[in-house]
Amino acid sequence: SSRRRHTRLQGDWSSDVCSSDLADEDLTILKAYDVWGKKQFMGRVFEGIIRTSFLIDEKGKIKAVIEKPNTADHANQILESWK
């Protein structure tokens, strides 16, 4: 289960990671960041995670949002967004 994997990982992550947020079983964080919603794949409509990248600066502020990141060119998308 997700909870069992989460518990097993807790010992592996450094203390600066907020590990209690790793398992978002009630979708609170996904919905707060507006990355949970309807998707369509091969004619089937379902709810799921909408792939999005958030670039967060050293002060913890969101500097840029990349919606629908291109996996083949994502590094360049990040570099361009960071400027």
mmCIF file with all atom_site columns, C-alpha atoms in Angstrom, residues 12-61:
data_model
loop_
_atom_site.group_PDB
_atom_site.id
_atom_site.type_symbol
_atom_site.label_atom_id
_atom_site.label_alt_id
_atom_site.label_comp_id
_atom_site.label_asym_id
_atom_site.label_entity_id
_atom_site.label_seq_id
_atom_site.pdbx_PDB_ins_code
_atom_site.Cartn_x
_atom_site.Cartn_y
_atom_site.Cartn_z
_atom_site.occupancy
_atom_site.B_iso_or_equiv
_atom_site.pdbx_formal_charge
_atom_site.auth_seq_id
_atom_site.auth_comp_id
_atom_site.auth_asym_id
_atom_site.auth_atom_id
_atom_site.pdbx_PDB_model_num
ATOM 1  C CA . ASP A 1 12 ? 15.703  7.055  3.933   1.00 0.00 ? 12 ASP A CA 1
ATOM 2  C CA . TRP A 1 13 ? 14.902  10.747 3.449   1.00 0.00 ? 13 TRP A CA 1
ATOM 3  C CA . SER A 1 14 ? 16.948  13.528 4.991   1.00 0.00 ? 14 SER A CA 1
ATOM 4  C CA . SER A 1 15 ? 15.392  15.522 7.812   1.00 0.00 ? 15 SER A CA 1
ATOM 5  C CA . ASP A 1 16 ? 14.866  18.606 5.621   1.00 0.00 ? 16 ASP A CA 1
ATOM 6  C CA . VAL A 1 17 ? 12.233  16.798 3.541   1.00 0.00 ? 17 VAL A CA 1
ATOM 7  C CA . CYS A 1 18 ? 8.727   17.122 4.910   1.00 0.00 ? 18 CYS A CA 1
ATOM 8  C CA . SER A 1 19 ? 8.064   13.398 4.670   1.00 0.00 ? 19 SER A CA 1
ATOM 9  C CA . SER A 1 20 ? 4.528   13.671 6.023   1.00 0.00 ? 20 SER A CA 1
ATOM 10 C CA . ASP A 1 21 ? 3.596   15.307 2.697   1.00 0.00 ? 21 ASP A CA 1
ATOM 11 C CA . LEU A 1 22 ? 4.981   12.510 0.528   1.00 0.00 ? 22 LEU A CA 1
ATOM 12 C CA . ALA A 1 23 ? 1.775   10.472 0.649   1.00 0.00 ? 23 ALA A CA 1
ATOM 13 C CA . ASP A 1 24 ? -1.101  12.772 -0.265  1.00 0.00 ? 24 ASP A CA 1
ATOM 14 C CA . GLU A 1 25 ? -3.816  10.146 0.045   1.00 0.00 ? 25 GLU A CA 1
ATOM 15 C CA . ASP A 1 26 ? -6.654  12.649 0.395   1.00 0.00 ? 26 ASP A CA 1
ATOM 16 C CA . LEU A 1 27 ? -5.378  14.775 -2.567  1.00 0.00 ? 27 LEU A CA 1
ATOM 17 C CA . THR A 1 28 ? -5.126  17.933 -0.443  1.00 0.00 ? 28 THR A CA 1
ATOM 18 C CA . ILE A 1 29 ? -1.789  19.089 -1.859  1.00 0.00 ? 29 ILE A CA 1
ATOM 19 C CA . LEU A 1 30 ? -2.572  18.020 -5.427  1.00 0.00 ? 30 LEU A CA 1
ATOM 20 C CA . LYS A 1 31 ? -5.786  20.025 -5.372  1.00 0.00 ? 31 LYS A CA 1
ATOM 21 C CA . ALA A 1 32 ? -4.118  23.037 -3.698  1.00 0.00 ? 32 ALA A CA 1
ATOM 22 C CA . TYR A 1 33 ? -1.588  23.166 -6.542  1.00 0.00 ? 33 TYR A CA 1
ATOM 23 C CA . ASP A 1 34 ? -4.370  22.539 -9.083  1.00 0.00 ? 34 ASP A CA 1
ATOM 24 C CA . VAL A 1 35 ? -2.642  19.447 -10.485 1.00 0.00 ? 35 VAL A CA 1
ATOM 25 C CA . TRP A 1 36 ? -5.469  16.958 -9.952  1.00 0.00 ? 36 TRP A CA 1
ATOM 26 C CA . GLY A 1 37 ? -8.182  16.854 -12.550 1.00 0.00 ? 37 GLY A CA 1
ATOM 27 C CA . LYS A 1 38 ? -9.826  15.251 -15.536 1.00 0.00 ? 38 LYS A CA 1
ATOM 28 C CA . LYS A 1 39 ? -7.562  13.732 -18.140 1.00 0.00 ? 39 LYS A CA 1
ATOM 29 C CA . GLN A 1 40 ? -8.185  11.860 -21.351 1.00 0.00 ? 40 GLN A CA 1
ATOM 30 C CA . PHE A 1 41 ? -6.175  8.978  -22.757 1.00 0.00 ? 41 PHE A CA 1
ATOM 31 C CA . MET A 1 42 ? -7.193  6.825  -25.706 1.00 0.00 ? 42 MET A CA 1
ATOM 32 C CA . GLY A 1 43 ? -10.764 8.103  -25.516 1.00 0.00 ? 43 GLY A CA 1
ATOM 33 C CA . ARG A 1 44 ? -11.099 7.308  -21.818 1.00 0.00 ? 44 ARG A CA 1
ATOM 34 C CA . VAL A 1 45 ? -11.775 10.197 -19.392 1.00 0.00 ? 45 VAL A CA 1
ATOM 35 C CA . PHE A 1 46 ? -10.531 9.808  -15.830 1.00 0.00 ? 46 PHE A CA 1
ATOM 36 C CA . GLU A 1 47 ? -9.145  11.824 -12.921 1.00 0.00 ? 47 GLU A CA 1
ATOM 37 C CA . GLY A 1 48 ? -5.440  11.866 -12.261 1.00 0.00 ? 48 GLY A CA 1
ATOM 38 C CA . ILE A 1 49 ? -2.313  13.902 -11.715 1.00 0.00 ? 49 ILE A CA 1
ATOM 39 C CA . ILE A 1 50 ? -1.779  16.606 -14.325 1.00 0.00 ? 50 ILE A CA 1
ATOM 40 C CA . ARG A 1 51 ? 1.942   16.643 -15.070 1.00 0.00 ? 51 ARG A CA 1
ATOM 41 C CA . THR A 1 52 ? 3.320   20.016 -13.995 1.00 0.00 ? 52 THR A CA 1
ATOM 42 C CA . SER A 1 53 ? 6.702   21.306 -12.808 1.00 0.00 ? 53 SER A CA 1
ATOM 43 C CA . PHE A 1 54 ? 7.019   24.013 -10.174 1.00 0.00 ? 54 PHE A CA 1
ATOM 44 C CA . LEU A 1 55 ? 10.318  25.882 -9.918  1.00 0.00 ? 55 LEU A CA 1
ATOM 45 C CA . ILE A 1 56 ? 10.802  26.997 -6.327  1.00 0.00 ? 56 ILE A CA 1
ATOM 46 C CA . ASP A 1 57 ? 13.462  29.535 -5.363  1.00 0.00 ? 57 ASP A CA 1
ATOM 47 C CA . GLU A 1 58 ? 15.711  29.488 -2.302  1.00 0.00 ? 58 GLU A CA 1
ATOM 48 C CA . LYS A 1 59 ? 13.084  31.427 -0.313  1.00 0.00 ? 59 LYS A CA 1
ATOM 49 C CA . GLY A 1 60 ? 10.442  28.787 -0.985  1.00 0.00 ? 60 GLY A CA 1
ATOM 50 C CA . LYS A 1 61 ? 8.489   30.921 -3.464  1.00 0.00 ? 61 LYS A CA 1
#
